[in-house]
GROMACS .gro file of C-alpha atoms in nm:
model
  153
    1MET     CA    1  -4.627   3.850   0.987
    2ARG     CA    2  -4.365   3.941   0.730
    3LYS     CA    3  -4.092   3.907   0.994
    4VAL     CA    4  -4.217   3.559   1.084
    5LEU     CA    5  -4.214   3.450   0.719
    6LEU     CA    6  -3.870   3.600   0.663
    7SER     CA    7  -3.738   3.430   0.976
    8ALA     CA    8  -3.885   3.096   0.862
    9LEU     CA    9  -3.727   3.137   0.519
   10ILE     CA   10  -3.387   3.219   0.667
   11ALA     CA   11  -3.413   2.917   0.897
   12ALA     CA   12  -3.515   2.692   0.606
   13VAL     CA   13  -3.215   2.774   0.385
   14PRO     CA   14  -2.956   2.592   0.599
   15ALA     CA   15  -3.195   2.299   0.642
   16THR     CA   16  -3.245   2.278   0.266
   17MET     CA   17  -2.870   2.293   0.214
   18ALA     CA   18  -2.826   2.014   0.469
   19LEU     CA   19  -3.080   1.798   0.284
   20ALA     CA   20  -2.899   1.857  -0.045
   21GLN     CA   21  -2.569   1.774   0.119
   22THR     CA   22  -2.719   1.453   0.254
   23ALA     CA   23  -2.843   1.355  -0.094
   24GLU     CA   24  -2.498   1.422  -0.238
   25ASN     CA   25  -2.332   1.221   0.040
   26GLU     CA   26  -2.571   0.932  -0.022
   27THR     CA   27  -2.483   0.940  -0.391
   28VAL     CA   28  -2.114   0.921  -0.306
   29LYS     CA   29  -2.177   0.635  -0.062
   30ALA     CA   30  -2.363   0.442  -0.332
   31ARG     CA   31  -2.087   0.506  -0.586
   32ARG     CA   32  -1.816   0.395  -0.346
   33ALA     CA   33  -2.015   0.084  -0.251
   34PHE     CA   34  -2.055  -0.003  -0.619
   35TYR     CA   35  -1.680   0.019  -0.677
   36THR     CA   36  -1.608  -0.169  -0.354
   37MET     CA   37  -1.820  -0.458  -0.480
   38LEU     CA   38  -1.649  -0.453  -0.820
   39GLY     CA   39  -1.313  -0.451  -0.642
   40PHE     CA   40  -1.415  -0.745  -0.426
   41GLU     CA   41  -1.502  -0.953  -0.732
   42MET     CA   42  -1.189  -0.842  -0.917
   43GLY     CA   43  -0.980  -0.932  -0.614
   44GLY     CA   44  -1.089  -1.295  -0.633
   45LEU     CA   45  -1.001  -1.308  -1.002
   46ALA     CA   46  -0.669  -1.130  -0.954
   47ALA     CA   47  -0.571  -1.369  -0.675
   48MET     CA   48  -0.624  -1.662  -0.913
   49ALA     CA   49  -0.444  -1.490  -1.200
   50GLN     CA   50  -0.146  -1.412  -0.974
   51GLY     CA   51  -0.131  -1.765  -0.834
   52LYS     CA   52  -0.214  -1.651  -0.482
   53VAL     CA   53  -0.506  -1.894  -0.476
   54ASP     CA   54  -0.570  -2.200  -0.687
   55TYR     CA   55  -0.762  -2.146  -1.007
   56ASP     CA   56  -1.123  -2.254  -0.974
   57ALA     CA   57  -1.324  -2.229  -1.297
   58GLU     CA   58  -1.658  -2.214  -1.118
   59ALA     CA   59  -1.546  -1.942  -0.877
   60ALA     CA   60  -1.380  -1.745  -1.157
   61GLN     CA   61  -1.696  -1.755  -1.364
   62ALA     CA   62  -1.903  -1.652  -1.062
   63HIS     CA   63  -1.677  -1.351  -0.994
   64ALA     CA   64  -1.696  -1.243  -1.358
   65ALA     CA   65  -2.072  -1.294  -1.374
   66ASP     CA   66  -2.118  -1.089  -1.057
   67MET     CA   67  -1.920  -0.805  -1.214
   68VAL     CA   68  -2.136  -0.821  -1.525
   69THR     CA   69  -2.446  -0.807  -1.305
   70LEU     CA   70  -2.311  -0.505  -1.116
   71THR     CA   71  -2.233  -0.318  -1.436
   72GLY     CA   72  -2.592  -0.372  -1.544
   73LEU     CA   73  -2.697  -0.116  -1.286
   74HIS     CA   74  -2.790   0.231  -1.405
   75THR     CA   75  -2.460   0.380  -1.291
   76ALA     CA   76  -2.533   0.731  -1.418
   77ASP     CA   77  -2.718   0.781  -1.089
   78PHE     CA   78  -2.384   0.750  -0.911
   79TYR     CA   79  -2.245   1.057  -1.091
   80ALA     CA   80  -2.483   1.334  -0.994
   81PRO     CA   81  -2.336   1.682  -1.029
   82GLY     CA   82  -2.198   1.816  -0.704
   83THR     CA   83  -2.039   1.486  -0.596
   84SER     CA   84  -1.675   1.537  -0.690
   85LYS     CA   85  -1.376   1.552  -0.460
   86ASP     CA   86  -1.388   1.932  -0.483
   87ASP     CA   87  -1.756   1.935  -0.382
   88LEU     CA   88  -1.721   1.684  -0.098
   89PRO     CA   89  -1.360   1.681   0.022
   90GLY     CA   90  -1.275   1.378   0.230
   91GLU     CA   91  -1.573   1.181   0.097
   92THR     CA   92  -1.469   1.084  -0.256
   93ARG     CA   93  -1.174   1.066  -0.489
   94ALA     CA   94  -1.382   1.139  -0.802
   95LEU     CA   95  -1.215   1.426  -0.983
   96PRO     CA   96  -1.422   1.715  -1.123
   97VAL     CA   97  -1.292   1.631  -1.472
   98ILE     CA   98  -1.553   1.353  -1.481
   99TRP     CA   99  -1.828   1.614  -1.514
  100GLU     CA  100  -1.614   1.846  -1.726
  101ASP     CA  101  -1.545   1.573  -1.985
  102MET     CA  102  -1.819   1.316  -1.944
  103GLY     CA  103  -1.756   1.189  -2.298
  104ALA     CA  104  -1.400   1.084  -2.217
  105PHE     CA  105  -1.518   0.932  -1.891
  106GLN     CA  106  -1.784   0.732  -2.074
  107GLU     CA  107  -1.523   0.610  -2.324
  108LYS     CA  108  -1.324   0.467  -2.035
  109GLY     CA  109  -1.642   0.301  -1.911
  110GLN     CA  110  -1.699   0.147  -2.252
  111ALA     CA  111  -1.342   0.012  -2.258
  112PHE     CA  112  -1.405  -0.137  -1.914
  113GLY     CA  113  -1.727  -0.297  -2.042
  114ALA     CA  114  -1.551  -0.450  -2.342
  115ALA     CA  115  -1.271  -0.587  -2.123
  116LEU     CA  116  -1.526  -0.724  -1.878
  117ALA     CA  117  -1.712  -0.902  -2.159
  118GLU     CA  118  -1.384  -1.068  -2.262
  119LEU     CA  119  -1.313  -1.164  -1.903
  120ASN     CA  120  -1.660  -1.308  -1.861
  121THR     CA  121  -1.597  -1.532  -2.162
  122ALA     CA  122  -1.247  -1.633  -2.048
  123ALA     CA  123  -1.303  -1.675  -1.674
  124GLY     CA  124  -1.411  -2.039  -1.681
  125GLU     CA  125  -1.177  -2.141  -1.963
  126GLY     CA  126  -0.863  -2.205  -1.761
  127LEU     CA  127  -0.586  -2.007  -1.601
  128ASP     CA  128  -0.412  -1.938  -1.934
  129ALA     CA  129  -0.729  -1.768  -2.059
  130LEU     CA  130  -0.799  -1.592  -1.729
  131ARG     CA  131  -0.463  -1.422  -1.682
  132PRO     CA  132  -0.460  -1.195  -1.988
  133ALA     CA  133  -0.828  -1.114  -1.947
  134VAL     CA  134  -0.773  -1.005  -1.587
  135GLY     CA  135  -0.473  -0.801  -1.700
  136LYS     CA  136  -0.678  -0.627  -1.967
  137LEU     CA  137  -0.957  -0.547  -1.724
  138GLY     CA  138  -0.707  -0.422  -1.468
  139GLY     CA  139  -0.558  -0.199  -1.737
  140ALA     CA  140  -0.903  -0.056  -1.813
  141CYS     CA  141  -0.952   0.016  -1.443
  142LYS     CA  142  -0.611   0.182  -1.417
  143ALA     CA  143  -0.669   0.396  -1.726
  144CYS     CA  144  -0.981   0.541  -1.570
  145HIS     CA  145  -0.820   0.583  -1.229
  146ASP     CA  146  -0.524   0.765  -1.385
  147ASP     CA  147  -0.748   1.027  -1.544
  148PHE     CA  148  -1.053   1.049  -1.320
  149ARG     CA  149  -0.967   0.946  -0.965
  150ALA     CA  150  -0.748   1.128  -0.715
  151ALA     CA  151  -0.479   0.932  -0.532
  152ASP     CA  152  -0.631   1.025  -0.197
  153PHE     CA  153  -0.935   1.184  -0.040
   0.00000   0.00000   0.00000
């Protein structure tokens, strides 16, 4: 009987590890989807700010409002331990420093939030108001990417 139990335990360990790996992969998928949606909305705003598409106050405000809605999600769930580039190579560009210095990471998030609030106010106020607000938000994105995101997978 002891051999059967030991065999079952040994067989269960890889299965348990596979379940944990799946949970981690799902977390990374959710995180990447979140940032993909933010990028989609930012792309519409950036295209207007760069003159690639005509400025449309209603569309600009909708893009900004969608970003505000997205950032209302409980994003801490997207940063479970064990979901860095080192933990899941080829799946994410999130650097381990996020978990090593969560305070600095959160500061970058707060700067992003402040820039997004400014953008949300400026988005429907004309192209001259939109351009600097998009630039500031883009700068907040870049600042975080520079410190916390790898260039590749």
